[in-house]
Short mmCIF file of C-alpha atoms in Angstrom, two decimals:
data_model
loop_
_atom_site.label_atom_id
_atom_site.label_comp_id
_atom_site.label_asym_id
_atom_site.label_seq_id
_atom_site.Cartn_x
_atom_site.Cartn_y
_atom_site.Cartn_z
CA MET A 251 6.20 29.78 8.90
CA ALA A 252 2.57 28.81 8.29
CA LEU A 253 1.55 28.20 4.71
CA THR A 254 -1.22 30.37 3.30
CA ILE A 255 -2.92 29.65 -0.02
CA SER A 256 -5.76 31.62 -1.58
CA GLU A 257 -9.10 29.92 -2.18
CA THR A 258 -8.59 30.29 -5.93
CA LYS A 259 -5.23 28.51 -5.75
CA LYS A 260 -6.74 25.75 -3.59
CA LYS A 261 -9.43 25.15 -6.19
CA SER A 262 -6.80 25.06 -8.92
CA LEU A 263 -4.72 22.56 -6.95
CA VAL A 264 -7.67 20.27 -6.34
CA ALA A 265 -8.75 20.45 -9.98
CA TYR A 266 -5.22 19.58 -11.10
CA ILE A 267 -4.93 16.66 -8.67
CA ASN A 268 -8.34 15.25 -9.63
CA ASP A 269 -7.50 15.54 -13.30
CA GLN A 270 -4.18 13.71 -12.88
CA PHE A 271 -5.26 11.26 -10.17
CA ASP A 272 -6.10 8.18 -12.27
CA GLU A 273 -2.92 8.50 -14.33
CA TYR A 274 -0.65 8.53 -11.29
CA MET A 275 -2.55 5.83 -9.45
CA SER A 276 -2.29 3.50 -12.46
CA HIS A 277 1.27 2.71 -11.37
CA PHE A 278 1.05 3.23 -7.62
CA PRO A 279 2.59 0.25 -5.75
CA TYR A 280 -0.42 -0.52 -3.55
CA ALA A 281 1.06 -3.73 -2.14
CA LYS A 282 4.08 -1.83 -0.81
CA TYR A 283 1.97 0.59 1.21
CA PRO A 284 -1.17 -1.08 2.63
CA THR A 285 -3.05 1.28 4.91
CA GLU A 286 -4.17 -1.19 7.59
CA PRO A 287 -0.81 -1.60 9.40
CA LEU A 288 -0.17 2.14 9.27
CA ASN A 289 -3.38 2.79 11.19
CA GLN A 290 -2.29 0.27 13.83
CA TRP A 291 1.16 1.81 14.18
CA ARG A 292 -0.26 5.27 14.76
CA GLU A 293 -2.02 3.88 17.82
CA GLN A 294 0.98 1.88 19.02
CA PHE A 295 3.62 4.59 18.57
CA ALA A 296 1.48 7.10 20.46
CA ASP A 297 2.95 5.35 23.53
CA PRO A 298 6.67 5.10 22.61
CA LYS A 299 7.59 3.22 25.78
CA ALA A 300 5.38 0.28 24.75
CA VAL A 301 6.73 -0.09 21.20
CA LYS A 302 8.61 -3.35 20.60
CA PRO A 303 11.61 -3.90 18.27
CA GLU A 304 9.62 -6.10 15.86
CA THR A 305 7.05 -3.31 15.51
CA ILE A 306 9.79 -0.80 14.71
CA ARG A 307 11.31 -3.14 12.15
CA ALA A 308 7.95 -3.78 10.47
CA ALA A 309 7.03 -0.08 10.36
CA LEU A 310 10.35 0.97 8.86
CA SER A 311 10.21 -1.79 6.24
CA TRP A 312 6.82 -0.36 5.23
CA ARG A 313 8.21 3.15 5.10
CA GLY A 314 10.98 2.07 2.76
CA GLY A 315 8.59 0.23 0.41
CA PHE A 316 9.70 -3.26 1.45
CA TRP A 317 6.64 -4.45 3.35
CA HIS A 318 6.73 -8.25 3.74
CA ARG A 319 10.01 -8.42 1.82
CA LYS A 320 13.57 -9.25 2.85
CA ASP A 321 15.49 -7.46 0.11
CA ALA A 322 15.64 -3.94 1.56
CA PRO A 323 18.85 -2.07 0.65
CA TYR A 324 21.68 -2.04 3.17
CA ALA A 325 21.16 1.63 4.08
CA GLN A 326 17.52 1.04 4.96
CA ARG A 327 18.33 -2.01 7.06
CA GLN A 328 20.99 -0.07 8.93
CA ALA A 329 18.56 2.79 9.62
CA ALA A 330 16.11 0.31 11.15
CA LEU A 331 18.85 -1.25 13.29
CA SER A 332 19.89 2.18 14.52
CA VAL A 333 16.34 3.08 15.51
CA ILE A 334 15.98 -0.18 17.43
CA LYS A 335 19.36 0.40 19.10
CA PHE A 336 18.48 3.89 20.34
CA TRP A 337 14.76 3.36 21.02
CA ALA A 338 15.10 2.78 24.77
CA GLU A 339 17.20 5.95 25.08
CA PHE A 340 14.60 7.87 23.10
CA SER A 341 11.62 6.59 25.07
CA ASP A 342 13.37 7.47 28.34
CA THR A 343 13.61 11.13 27.30
CA ASN A 344 9.82 11.60 27.59
CA ALA A 345 10.32 14.26 24.91
CA PHE A 346 7.75 13.41 22.28
CA GLU A 347 6.82 16.74 20.71
CA PRO A 348 7.48 16.84 16.93
CA ALA A 349 10.56 19.09 17.24
CA GLN A 350 12.01 16.89 19.97
CA VAL A 351 11.38 13.68 18.04
CA LEU A 352 12.89 15.08 14.86
CA ASP A 353 15.95 16.49 16.68
CA PHE A 354 16.64 13.22 18.50
CA TRP A 355 16.45 10.99 15.46
CA THR A 356 18.23 13.22 12.98
CA GLY A 357 20.98 13.46 15.59
CA ARG A 358 21.23 9.69 15.99
CA LEU A 359 20.79 8.72 12.34
CA GLY A 360 23.34 11.15 10.97
CA ASP A 361 23.48 12.29 7.36
CA GLY A 362 22.51 9.03 5.68
CA PRO A 363 20.14 9.03 2.70
CA HIS A 364 17.22 7.80 4.81
CA ALA A 365 17.87 9.80 7.98
CA PHE A 366 15.37 12.61 7.51
CA ASP A 367 12.65 10.42 6.01
CA THR A 368 13.00 7.92 8.88
CA ALA A 369 12.91 10.69 11.50
CA ALA A 370 9.90 12.34 9.83
CA PHE A 371 8.09 9.00 9.71
CA LEU A 372 8.66 8.36 13.41
CA ALA A 373 7.55 11.90 14.25
CA HIS A 374 4.33 11.32 12.34
CA LEU A 375 3.61 7.99 14.02
CA ILE A 376 4.19 9.47 17.47
CA ARG A 377 2.32 12.75 16.86
CA SER A 378 -0.01 12.11 13.92
CA ASP A 379 -2.31 14.74 15.37
CA MET A 380 0.31 17.40 14.63
CA LEU A 381 2.17 16.07 11.58
CA GLU A 382 0.95 14.37 8.44
CA LEU A 383 2.92 11.51 6.90
CA ALA A 384 5.67 13.18 4.89
CA ASP A 385 9.05 12.50 3.31
CA THR A 386 11.34 14.14 0.76
CA GLN A 387 9.16 12.94 -2.13
CA ARG A 388 5.98 14.35 -0.65
CA LEU A 389 7.73 17.65 0.13
CA GLU A 390 8.90 17.83 -3.47
CA ALA A 391 5.36 17.12 -4.64
CA MET A 392 4.04 20.04 -2.59
CA ARG A 393 6.66 22.42 -3.98
CA ASP A 394 6.03 21.36 -7.58
CA LEU A 395 2.24 21.56 -7.25
CA LEU A 396 2.46 25.06 -5.79
CA ARG A 397 4.59 26.11 -8.75
CA GLU A 398 2.10 24.43 -11.10
CA VAL A 399 -0.68 26.78 -9.97
CA GLY A 400 1.58 29.83 -9.76
CA HIS A 401 1.55 30.19 -5.99
CA GLU A 402 3.67 33.19 -5.05
CA ASP A 403 5.79 31.14 -2.64
CA GLY A 404 6.02 28.12 -4.89
CA GLU A 405 9.68 28.74 -5.68
CA GLN A 406 10.65 28.70 -2.01
CA ASP A 407 11.76 25.26 -0.97
CA ALA A 408 10.11 23.66 2.03
CA ASP A 409 13.35 22.08 3.21
CA SER A 410 13.92 18.86 5.10
CA SER A 411 13.22 20.32 8.52
CA LEU A 412 10.41 20.69 11.01
CA ASP A 413 9.27 23.85 9.20
CA GLY A 414 9.00 21.87 5.98
CA LEU A 415 6.93 19.17 7.69
CA LEU A 416 4.64 21.75 9.27
CA GLN A 417 4.14 23.50 5.92
CA TYR A 418 3.33 20.18 4.31
CA THR A 419 0.83 19.42 7.08
CA ASP A 420 -0.86 22.78 6.46
CA PHE A 421 -0.88 22.08 2.72
CA PHE A 422 -2.35 18.59 3.15
CA ARG A 423 -5.06 19.63 5.57
CA MET A 424 -6.06 22.63 3.47
CA LEU A 425 -6.77 20.37 0.50
CA LEU A 426 -8.65 17.60 2.34
CA PRO A 427 -12.06 19.32 2.64
CA LYS A 428 -11.83 20.54 -0.96
CA MET A 429 -11.35 16.96 -2.20
CA GLN A 430 -14.02 15.37 -0.01
CA ALA A 431 -16.80 15.53 -2.60
CA LYS A 432 -14.93 13.41 -5.15
CA HIS A 433 -13.01 11.03 -2.87
CA GLY A 434 -15.41 10.54 0.04
CA ASP A 435 -14.24 8.75 3.17
CA ARG A 436 -11.00 7.70 1.45
CA VAL A 437 -9.93 11.25 0.75
CA GLN A 438 -6.98 11.17 3.18
CA ILE A 439 -5.62 7.94 1.72
CA HIS A 440 -6.11 9.14 -1.85
CA LEU A 441 -4.42 12.50 -1.30
CA ASP A 442 -1.47 10.92 0.51
CA ARG A 443 -0.96 8.35 -2.25
CA PHE A 444 -1.20 10.96 -4.98
CA LEU A 445 1.41 13.17 -3.34
CA LYS A 446 3.73 10.19 -2.85
CA ALA A 447 3.33 9.21 -6.50
CA TYR A 448 3.63 12.79 -7.80
CA GLY A 449 6.84 13.34 -5.87
CA ASN A 450 8.18 10.10 -7.36
CA ARG A 451 6.75 10.66 -10.83
CA HIS A 452 10.09 10.61 -12.65
CA ALA A 453 10.79 7.07 -11.44
CA LEU A 454 7.22 5.95 -12.15
CA ALA A 455 7.46 7.36 -15.68
CA LYS A 456 10.26 4.88 -16.42
CA ILE A 457 7.99 1.88 -15.81
CA ALA A 458 4.88 3.31 -17.49
CA GLY A 459 4.21 1.31 -20.62
CA LYS A 460 6.65 -1.43 -19.58
CA THR A 461 4.51 -3.01 -16.87
CA PRO A 462 0.75 -3.55 -16.59
CA PRO A 463 -1.20 -0.93 -14.62
CA THR A 464 -1.42 -1.67 -10.92
CA ILE A 465 -4.79 -2.50 -9.38
CA GLU A 466 -5.78 -1.64 -5.84
CA PRO A 467 -7.10 -4.72 -4.02
CA THR A 468 -10.74 -4.55 -3.00
CA ILE A 469 -10.23 -7.17 -0.27
CA ARG A 470 -7.10 -5.95 1.50
CA SER A 471 -7.35 -8.04 4.66
CA LEU A 472 -9.14 -11.23 5.64
CA ASP A 473 -10.79 -12.30 8.88
CA TRP A 474 -11.73 -15.96 8.62
CA GLU A 475 -14.02 -15.65 11.63
CA ALA A 476 -16.08 -12.81 10.18
CA MET A 477 -16.55 -13.02 6.42
CA PRO A 478 -20.21 -12.52 5.53
CA CYS A 479 -20.79 -13.69 1.97
CA LYS A 480 -24.25 -13.98 0.44
CA HIS A 481 -23.66 -15.95 -2.74
CA PHE A 482 -20.67 -18.15 -1.90
CA ALA A 483 -19.89 -20.71 0.81
CA LEU A 484 -16.55 -19.58 2.19
CA GLU A 485 -16.90 -22.06 5.04
CA GLN A 486 -16.21 -24.82 2.50
CA ILE A 487 -12.62 -23.60 2.07
CA ALA A 488 -10.61 -26.15 4.06
CA GLY A 489 -7.10 -24.67 3.89
CA ARG A 490 -5.59 -21.46 5.19
CA ALA A 491 -2.54 -21.14 2.92
CA ASN A 492 -2.05 -18.15 0.63
CA ALA A 493 -3.85 -19.84 -2.28
CA ASP A 494 -6.87 -20.40 -0.02
CA VAL A 495 -6.71 -16.77 1.11
CA LEU A 496 -6.77 -15.60 -2.51
CA PHE A 497 -9.77 -17.81 -3.28
CA ALA A 498 -11.65 -16.40 -0.28
CA CYS A 499 -10.80 -12.88 -1.48
CA LEU A 500 -12.06 -13.79 -4.95
CA LEU A 501 -15.40 -15.03 -3.61
CA LEU A 502 -15.80 -11.88 -1.50
CA ALA A 503 -14.96 -9.71 -4.50
CA LEU A 504 -17.45 -11.57 -6.70
CA ASP A 505 -20.07 -11.22 -3.99
CA GLU A 506 -19.70 -7.44 -4.29
CA GLN A 507 -19.30 -7.41 -8.09
CA PRO A 508 -21.95 -9.75 -9.55
CA GLU A 509 -21.27 -8.54 -13.08
CA HIS A 510 -18.05 -10.61 -13.09
CA ARG A 511 -19.61 -13.92 -12.01
CA GLU A 512 -20.97 -15.20 -15.30
CA ARG A 513 -17.84 -15.73 -17.38
CA LEU A 514 -14.58 -15.96 -15.51
CA THR A 515 -11.11 -16.34 -16.92
CA VAL A 516 -7.75 -16.79 -15.27
CA GLY A 517 -6.91 -13.20 -16.24
CA ARG A 518 -10.13 -11.85 -14.74
CA VAL A 519 -9.37 -13.61 -11.46
CA ALA A 520 -5.92 -11.97 -11.43
CA GLU A 521 -7.61 -8.58 -11.83
CA LEU A 522 -10.08 -9.28 -9.02
CA VAL A 523 -7.39 -10.46 -6.59
CA PRO A 524 -4.28 -8.42 -7.46
CA LEU A 525 -1.04 -8.32 -5.46
CA GLY A 526 -1.87 -7.15 -1.94
CA SER A 527 -5.18 -9.01 -1.68
CA GLY A 528 -5.73 -10.61 1.70
CA GLY A 529 -2.52 -9.02 2.94
CA ILE A 530 -0.35 -11.05 0.52
CA CYS A 531 2.08 -8.30 -0.44
CA ASN A 532 5.28 -10.23 -1.17
CA PRO A 533 5.43 -10.69 -4.98
CA GLY A 534 7.08 -14.12 -4.81
CA SER A 535 4.51 -15.45 -2.35
CA TYR A 536 1.69 -13.97 -4.41
CA HIS A 537 2.79 -15.43 -7.76
CA TYR A 538 3.21 -18.89 -6.24
CA ALA A 539 -0.21 -18.64 -4.58
CA MET A 540 -1.77 -17.66 -7.91
CA ILE A 541 -0.39 -20.81 -9.53
CA ALA A 542 -1.57 -22.99 -6.63
CA LEU A 543 -4.97 -21.27 -6.73
CA PHE A 544 -5.78 -22.79 -10.13
CA GLY A 545 -4.24 -26.22 -9.51
CA GLY A 546 -5.34 -29.30 -7.63
CA GLN A 547 -2.50 -29.25 -5.15
CA LYS A 548 -3.52 -30.27 -1.60
CA SER A 549 -6.90 -31.47 -2.93
CA ARG A 550 -7.97 -28.00 -4.02
CA ASP A 551 -11.05 -27.99 -6.23
CA PHE A 552 -11.81 -24.29 -6.57
CA PHE A 553 -12.46 -24.13 -10.32
CA LEU A 554 -13.81 -26.09 -13.25
CA PHE A 555 -11.70 -25.48 -16.37
CA GLU A 556 -13.12 -25.46 -19.88
CA ASN A 557 -9.87 -27.24 -20.76
CA ALA A 558 -9.47 -29.80 -17.97
CA GLU A 559 -5.85 -30.49 -18.91
CA LEU A 560 -4.93 -26.97 -17.92
CA GLN A 561 -5.69 -27.60 -14.26
CA VAL A 562 -3.24 -30.51 -14.35
CA ALA A 563 -0.63 -28.15 -15.83
CA PHE A 564 -1.18 -25.66 -13.00
CA THR A 565 -0.81 -28.45 -10.43
CA GLU A 566 2.45 -29.56 -12.02
CA GLN A 567 3.77 -26.01 -11.96
CA ALA A 568 2.85 -25.59 -8.30
CA ASN A 569 4.74 -28.79 -7.43
CA GLN A 570 7.94 -27.78 -9.27
CA SER A 571 10.72 -25.99 -7.42
CA SER A 572 11.72 -24.29 -10.70
CA ARG A 573 8.17 -23.24 -11.55
CA ASP A 574 7.32 -20.45 -13.98
CA MET A 575 6.06 -17.74 -11.61
CA ARG A 576 4.16 -16.02 -14.44
CA PHE A 577 2.46 -19.21 -15.63
CA TYR A 578 -1.00 -17.90 -14.83
CA ARG A 579 -0.44 -14.82 -16.97
CA LYS A 580 0.35 -17.00 -19.99
CA HIS A 581 -3.10 -18.56 -19.66
CA ALA A 582 -5.05 -15.40 -18.91
CA ASP A 583 -7.73 -16.23 -21.51
CA ALA A 584 -8.50 -19.69 -20.12
CA ALA A 585 -12.21 -19.97 -19.27
CA ILE A 586 -13.12 -21.21 -15.79
CA THR A 587 -16.11 -21.36 -13.45
CA ILE A 588 -16.37 -21.52 -9.68
CA SER A 589 -16.86 -25.08 -8.47
CA PRO A 590 -20.55 -25.61 -7.43
CA LYS A 591 -19.28 -26.73 -4.02
CA TYR A 592 -18.58 -23.08 -3.18
CA VAL A 593 -21.78 -21.56 -4.61
CA ARG A 594 -24.79 -21.14 -2.35
CA SER A 595 -27.99 -22.51 -3.86
#
């Protein structure tokens, strides 16, 4: 059944979301859900017969919040293996309408905790023109928001079914034009992230106050062949390891934000290139790269430290197998400047 919402209720919903947006985004795990691969998968999955197992595995690791990580729970790994196992059978059906996709995969994946969410994700990738990205958390967010504004059908559950996904799609697409003025060309990404966070707000509430606010990377991907930079000489960066990627992202960020160039600190750099910058989304890889970024390992000379001994300490940490992965946070106030080698005259 199609979802109908009055214009007054739509305005109330948008006002509520805009009012709560910054609070919920302050703990959104940006590095777990980068948007760039999702856009690629929508194009690839539109032709199911051409989708390869490694693409399926990568997409489902993203869906479960384990992008670029190897510690996904057993149930999620098994769901991915099942999808890969049955993919050839599915693609041979030539039945790719949303109802057909959902029926096939819920039938193959059984009653496991990730069955519906996995099936809904695949249905979205294959027919993103007909279904928005949805899962049980986003469906719960829709139900709770409708109740919040007193919608007459807000107490009726949009269940884990095709009808629920279609109602959510109606809900999402009704709100998009109303939110355009505030969120601009990122309105679809912002609304999707808010609904994901709102549906998971009870879990996020447990970490609020215990961890620093998350920061969305400004440089989310890096193309070494096409990186126009007015004030810094990125071509002087010799390496291509993660530490070099983070330094390139820093220079690009500073190029766009000149107010941060004058007095840099280790902590300010961490804010300018947070987890997820340059596609570095694995926390372990990121923390190690941040230590190497400030050291002299592999002849790196990115920064001049006010306290020269501190650069030696970073180098020693980078070279230790039992390094302190939060070492850079302990020296957040250390003053640094970009080496003149990387500054255009």
